[in-house]
Tab-separated table of C-alpha atoms in Angstrom:
chain	number	residue	atom	x	y	z
A	1	MET	CA	0.000	0.000	0.000
A	2	ARG	CA	1.202	3.498	-0.821
A	3	VAL	CA	1.146	5.580	2.373
A	4	VAL	CA	1.782	9.337	2.244
A	5	ILE	CA	3.262	10.704	5.465
A	6	ALA	CA	3.233	14.428	6.198
A	7	GLY	CA	6.242	15.455	8.244
A	8	GLY	CA	8.227	12.727	6.526
A	9	HIS	CA	11.537	13.626	8.187
A	10	GLY	CA	10.148	13.627	11.725
A	11	LYS	CA	11.341	11.177	14.355
A	12	ILE	CA	8.124	9.152	14.329
A	13	ALA	CA	7.766	9.376	10.549
A	14	LEU	CA	11.242	8.003	9.810
A	15	ARG	CA	10.561	5.058	12.107
A	16	LEU	CA	7.193	4.458	10.456
A	17	GLU	CA	8.737	4.636	6.993
A	18	ARG	CA	11.238	1.917	7.909
A	19	ILE	CA	8.486	-0.340	9.250
A	20	LEU	CA	6.305	0.138	6.175
A	21	ALA	CA	9.162	-0.335	3.715
A	22	GLU	CA	10.398	-3.487	5.465
A	23	ARG	CA	6.976	-5.114	5.227
A	24	GLY	CA	6.550	-4.256	1.550
A	25	ASP	CA	4.468	-1.087	1.617
A	26	ALA	CA	5.420	2.013	-0.369
A	27	PRO	CA	5.847	4.959	2.045
A	28	VAL	CA	6.114	8.507	0.736
A	29	GLY	CA	7.543	11.189	3.010
A	30	LEU	CA	6.550	14.819	2.489
A	31	ILE	CA	9.472	17.105	3.384
A	32	ARG	CA	10.026	20.844	3.338
A	33	ASP	CA	13.849	20.821	3.046
A	34	PRO	CA	15.641	19.096	0.136
A	35	ALA	CA	18.520	18.288	2.510
A	36	GLN	CA	16.205	15.816	4.281
A	37	ALA	CA	15.701	13.671	1.185
A	38	ASP	CA	18.615	11.282	1.780
A	39	ASP	CA	17.432	10.468	5.311
A	40	VAL	CA	13.954	9.672	3.990
A	41	ARG	CA	15.388	7.481	1.231
A	42	GLY	CA	17.561	5.773	3.826
A	43	ALA	CA	14.395	4.869	5.731
A	44	GLY	CA	13.025	3.215	2.595
A	45	ALA	CA	10.570	5.953	1.606
A	46	GLU	CA	10.172	8.152	-1.443
A	47	PRO	CA	10.868	11.787	-0.508
A	48	VAL	CA	8.581	14.421	-2.022
A	49	LEU	CA	9.277	18.121	-1.543
A	50	CYS	CA	6.011	19.645	-0.303
A	51	ASP	CA	5.865	22.400	2.309
A	52	LEU	CA	2.462	22.250	3.987
A	53	GLU	CA	2.777	25.881	5.086
A	54	THR	CA	2.932	27.121	1.481
A	55	ALA	CA	1.465	24.341	-0.700
A	56	GLY	CA	-2.021	24.442	-2.130
A	57	VAL	CA	-4.563	21.675	-1.872
A	58	ASP	CA	-4.183	20.663	-5.530
A	59	GLU	CA	-0.425	20.206	-5.122
A	60	VAL	CA	-0.877	17.958	-2.102
A	61	ALA	CA	-3.751	16.061	-3.722
A	62	ARG	CA	-1.522	15.188	-6.699
A	63	VAL	CA	0.936	13.507	-4.327
A	64	LEU	CA	-1.907	11.589	-2.677
A	65	LEU	CA	-3.393	10.209	-5.896
A	66	GLY	CA	-3.278	6.426	-5.803
A	67	ALA	CA	-2.392	6.228	-2.107
A	68	GLY	CA	-4.181	3.879	0.252
A	69	ALA	CA	-3.723	6.057	3.317
A	70	ALA	CA	-2.426	9.388	4.595
A	71	VAL	CA	-0.697	9.920	7.936
A	72	PHE	CA	-0.342	13.362	9.494
A	73	ALA	CA	2.911	13.207	11.467
A	74	ALA	CA	3.991	16.810	10.965
A	75	GLY	CA	4.644	19.291	13.728
A	76	ALA	CA	6.244	22.684	14.154
A	77	GLY	CA	8.730	21.113	16.543
A	78	ALA	CA	10.662	22.262	19.570
A	79	GLY	CA	11.743	25.878	19.509
A	80	SER	CA	8.904	27.053	17.275
A	81	GLY	CA	6.630	29.837	18.421
A	82	VAL	CA	2.891	30.176	18.832
A	83	ALA	CA	2.178	31.086	15.207
A	84	ARG	CA	3.707	27.930	13.723
A	85	LYS	CA	1.702	25.705	16.040
A	86	TYR	CA	-1.352	26.934	14.162
A	87	THR	CA	0.161	26.966	10.659
A	88	VAL	CA	1.700	23.471	10.946
A	89	ASP	CA	-0.046	21.443	13.661
A	90	GLN	CA	-3.498	22.721	12.742
A	91	GLY	CA	-3.219	24.161	9.242
A	92	GLY	CA	-1.074	21.330	7.915
A	93	SER	CA	-3.542	18.705	9.089
A	94	VAL	CA	-6.473	20.586	7.579
A	95	LEU	CA	-4.622	20.895	4.268
A	96	LEU	CA	-3.718	17.190	4.185
A	97	ALA	CA	-7.312	16.228	4.989
A	98	ASN	CA	-8.644	18.518	2.260
A	99	ALA	CA	-6.203	16.971	-0.195
A	100	ALA	CA	-7.107	13.441	0.892
A	101	GLU	CA	-10.767	14.133	0.210
A	102	ARG	CA	-9.942	15.600	-3.192
A	103	ALA	CA	-7.702	12.647	-4.117
A	104	GLY	CA	-10.174	10.047	-2.862
A	105	VAL	CA	-7.914	8.739	-0.090
A	106	ALA	CA	-10.311	7.733	2.673
A	107	ARG	CA	-7.940	6.312	5.334
A	108	PHE	CA	-6.380	9.073	7.430
A	109	ILE	CA	-4.398	8.745	10.660
A	110	GLN	CA	-3.639	11.876	12.634
A	111	ILE	CA	-0.951	11.981	15.317
A	112	SER	CA	-2.214	14.323	18.006
A	113	THR	CA	-1.178	14.526	21.666
A	114	MET	CA	-2.485	13.638	25.087
A	115	GLY	CA	-4.077	16.788	26.455
A	116	ALA	CA	-5.823	17.649	23.208
A	117	GLY	CA	-9.578	17.937	23.482
A	118	SER	CA	-9.418	19.883	26.745
A	119	PRO	CA	-8.219	23.393	27.584
A	120	PRO	CA	-4.607	23.508	28.803
A	121	PRO	CA	-4.293	23.890	32.579
A	122	PRO	CA	-4.275	27.460	33.909
A	123	GLY	CA	-0.785	28.901	33.945
A	124	SER	CA	0.474	26.751	31.059
A	125	ASP	CA	3.302	28.093	28.945
A	126	GLU	CA	1.792	30.021	26.027
A	127	VAL	CA	3.554	27.925	23.397
A	128	TRP	CA	2.358	24.677	24.994
A	129	ALA	CA	-1.141	26.121	25.270
A	130	ALA	CA	-1.060	27.044	21.585
A	131	TYR	CA	0.167	23.541	20.701
A	132	VAL	CA	-2.709	21.904	22.582
A	133	ALA	CA	-5.212	24.347	21.101
A	134	ALA	CA	-3.897	23.724	17.570
A	135	LYS	CA	-4.036	19.940	18.010
A	136	THR	CA	-7.562	20.216	19.408
A	137	ALA	CA	-8.682	22.301	16.438
A	138	ALA	CA	-7.076	19.824	14.024
A	139	GLU	CA	-8.919	16.957	15.716
A	140	ASP	CA	-12.216	18.838	15.559
A	141	ASP	CA	-11.724	19.498	11.862
A	142	LEU	CA	-10.920	15.872	11.116
A	143	ARG	CA	-13.896	14.545	13.083
A	144	SER	CA	-16.192	16.639	10.901
A	145	ARG	CA	-15.051	14.928	7.711
A	146	PRO	CA	-16.331	11.803	5.924
A	147	LEU	CA	-12.834	10.270	5.935
A	148	ASN	CA	-12.060	6.975	7.679
A	149	TRP	CA	-9.991	8.785	10.268
A	150	THR	CA	-8.287	7.592	13.415
A	151	ILE	CA	-6.800	10.069	15.895
A	152	LEU	CA	-3.871	8.822	17.975
A	153	ARG	CA	-2.859	10.754	21.103
A	154	PRO	CA	0.502	9.521	22.396
A	155	GLY	CA	1.833	10.484	25.787
A	156	ARG	CA	5.259	12.008	26.427
A	157	LEU	CA	7.535	10.869	23.625
A	158	THR	CA	10.936	9.328	24.313
A	159	ASP	CA	13.780	7.974	22.199
A	160	GLU	CA	14.205	4.849	24.301
A	161	PRO	CA	14.078	1.566	22.367
A	162	GLY	CA	10.547	0.333	21.856
A	163	SER	CA	9.349	-2.525	24.006
A	164	GLY	CA	6.429	-3.539	21.802
A	165	LEU	CA	4.223	-3.343	24.917
A	166	VAL	CA	1.680	-0.543	25.246
A	167	THR	CA	-1.560	0.691	26.732
A	168	LEU	CA	-3.970	1.812	23.989
A	169	ALA	CA	-7.486	2.884	24.892
A	170	ASP	CA	-10.223	5.444	24.535
A	171	PRO	CA	-9.490	8.599	26.544
A	172	PRO	CA	-8.746	9.368	29.201
A	173	LEU	CA	-5.608	7.455	30.107
A	174	PRO	CA	-3.301	8.535	32.938
A	175	ARG	CA	-0.293	10.558	31.881
A	176	GLY	CA	2.636	8.448	30.801
A	177	ALA	CA	5.532	8.109	28.386
A	178	ILE	CA	5.843	6.112	25.182
A	179	PRO	CA	8.893	5.422	22.972
A	180	ARG	CA	8.644	6.795	19.452
A	181	ASP	CA	9.489	3.287	18.216
A	182	ASP	CA	6.247	2.000	19.718
A	183	VAL	CA	4.208	4.935	18.401
A	184	ALA	CA	5.372	4.134	14.875
A	185	SER	CA	4.555	0.438	15.339
A	186	VAL	CA	1.065	1.298	16.601
A	187	ILE	CA	0.429	3.517	13.567
A	188	ALA	CA	1.475	0.689	11.255
A	189	ALA	CA	-0.921	-1.644	13.078
A	190	LEU	CA	-3.736	0.906	12.834
A	191	LEU	CA	-3.182	1.147	9.082
A	192	ASP	CA	-3.850	-2.590	8.982
A	193	THR	CA	-7.014	-2.224	11.087
A	194	PRO	CA	-9.568	-0.095	9.241
A	195	ASP	CA	-12.213	-0.919	11.850
A	196	THR	CA	-10.473	1.588	14.139
A	197	ARG	CA	-11.951	4.350	12.006
A	198	HIS	CA	-13.744	7.184	13.795
A	199	ARG	CA	-11.896	6.458	17.039
A	200	VAL	CA	-9.795	8.731	19.249
A	201	LEU	CA	-7.206	6.572	21.019
A	202	GLU	CA	-4.630	7.443	23.658
A	203	LEU	CA	-1.300	5.645	23.913
A	204	ILE	CA	1.262	5.165	26.684
A	205	GLY	CA	3.676	2.428	27.652
A	206	GLY	CA	2.117	-0.682	29.130
A	207	GLY	CA	2.091	-4.436	29.169
A	208	VAL	CA	0.054	-5.481	26.120
A	209	PRO	CA	1.690	-6.449	22.798
A	210	ILE	CA	0.871	-3.912	20.120
A	211	ASP	CA	-1.131	-6.158	17.775
A	212	GLU	CA	-3.200	-7.405	20.682
A	213	ALA	CA	-3.713	-3.868	22.030
A	214	VAL	CA	-5.078	-2.763	18.658
A	215	ARG	CA	-7.394	-5.769	18.478
A	216	LEU	CA	-8.661	-5.123	21.991
A	217	VAL	CA	-9.809	-1.577	21.225
A	218	LEU	CA	-12.190	-3.007	18.630
A	219	PHE	CA	-14.234	-4.519	21.465
A	220	ARG	CA	-14.483	-1.387	23.590
């Protein structure tokens, strides 16, 4: 399956690209900097230069034509200010969803964050508050669409090696951490499980193997 991944040079995206390529899928990583292309190729994906802050919907839709799924893994990243939380974390997701609809790509997985869906606690840093607000708005937009969407809210991300053991459930889950390796593996499993459509799922470390954790949410 051809899978188009926005934020194709991100830490989760590169891990996901490796997983998909190794199992025979055809990942495509959208990047904004040509210097990132070799890293994306090294992960087994096709790099496509497409800046979601400046691209139009037709440009993105052309990349999506023929894909089986789209994954929104983009983010403004550490060190970015309030404005880019809205242009990337919200605006980029809206653009990718618009393009998916235009290209006829129904399956859409959005990486959000734990904390989205609720106002940030009083006294939160303004950049964090903007990040949560942007992710919440992106979720709200996606839920309004006829796409077969799944929203994944991971907890605090780490670069520790994945354990393959997680807790995946409808919100709310207690706060917790999750290796990026395991987030990528969960996304790959969700791509294989279309019956998780129209679900918002939270993800932290736990004790359940990933494939089993994904199967279990189908019965909740």
